[in-house]
Amino acid sequence: ENVKQSNWGDSKRSRFPQTRMGVEQVYFDAFQRAKDYMRNKELWEKAGSSQRLKMEPFRRDLELDAIVEIILSTNIHFSTTQK
């Protein structure tokens, strides 16, 4: 693991994130977007046809669908590393 990419040299410094806190923020933002996506999907599904005409169409996002499955515990992902 080299989250900080400290041994990659100056040419690779523009890659995000550069810190462990940055990595945490990426995950936090992704889960927050997934929660918002889930709320919007529920609103769209509950809305009647006349209400849907006034709403912006719901756009499916496969990345956020996968994160929503993790939030709802319908699809558990495991990740392991070995040295």
XYZ file of C-alpha atoms in Angstrom:
83
model
C 0.000 0.000 0.000
C 1.336 3.382 -0.948
C -1.679 5.641 -0.576
C 0.461 8.722 -0.306
C 2.446 7.694 -3.398
C 5.573 9.013 -1.700
C 7.943 6.963 -3.863
C 6.400 7.732 -7.230
C 8.380 10.888 -8.020
C 7.348 14.419 -8.892
C 5.858 13.519 -12.281
C 3.019 11.620 -10.554
C 2.185 14.288 -7.939
C -0.946 15.526 -9.729
C -2.827 12.273 -9.094
C -5.680 12.520 -6.577
C -5.777 11.692 -3.684
C -2.343 12.354 -2.247
C -3.164 11.614 1.400
C -5.033 9.033 3.442
C -7.530 11.747 4.340
C -8.066 12.320 0.635
C -8.804 8.626 0.150
C -11.333 8.768 2.998
C -12.981 11.794 1.406
C -13.330 9.962 -1.920
C -15.206 7.151 -0.166
C -17.309 9.584 1.882
C -18.316 11.527 -1.238
C -19.184 8.347 -3.139
C -21.447 7.065 -0.368
C -23.081 10.484 0.008
C -23.791 10.612 -3.735
C -25.242 7.090 -3.512
C -27.575 8.121 -0.679
C -28.785 11.114 -2.704
C -29.203 8.876 -5.750
C -31.248 6.402 -3.682
C -33.545 9.202 -2.434
C -34.061 10.549 -5.962
C -34.829 7.059 -7.264
C -37.434 6.525 -4.517
C -39.040 9.899 -5.275
C -39.190 9.030 -8.977
C -40.719 5.607 -8.304
C -43.349 7.044 -5.925
C -44.307 9.885 -8.243
C -47.366 9.556 -10.422
C -47.267 10.078 -14.166
C -48.507 13.685 -13.874
C -45.818 14.447 -11.281
C -43.110 12.830 -13.400
C -43.847 15.274 -16.215
C -42.805 18.111 -13.906
C -39.697 16.295 -12.629
C -36.314 15.841 -14.230
C -36.130 12.267 -15.594
C -34.337 9.796 -13.368
C -31.027 8.681 -14.866
C -29.668 5.307 -13.855
C -26.029 5.201 -12.748
C -24.434 1.759 -12.553
C -21.635 2.884 -10.235
C -24.097 4.375 -7.760
C -26.363 1.316 -8.094
C -23.475 -0.836 -6.853
C -22.818 1.471 -3.889
C -26.543 1.518 -3.027
C -26.432 -2.296 -2.929
C -23.585 -2.057 -0.428
C -25.537 0.444 1.694
C -28.624 -1.772 1.669
C -26.480 -4.887 2.302
C -27.956 -6.664 -0.702
C -24.524 -7.169 -2.243
C -21.607 -7.582 0.144
C -18.135 -6.930 -1.260
C -14.988 -8.227 0.353
C -11.501 -7.092 -0.399
C -8.348 -8.715 0.907
C -4.680 -8.218 0.334
C -1.823 -10.589 0.915
C 1.872 -9.976 1.040
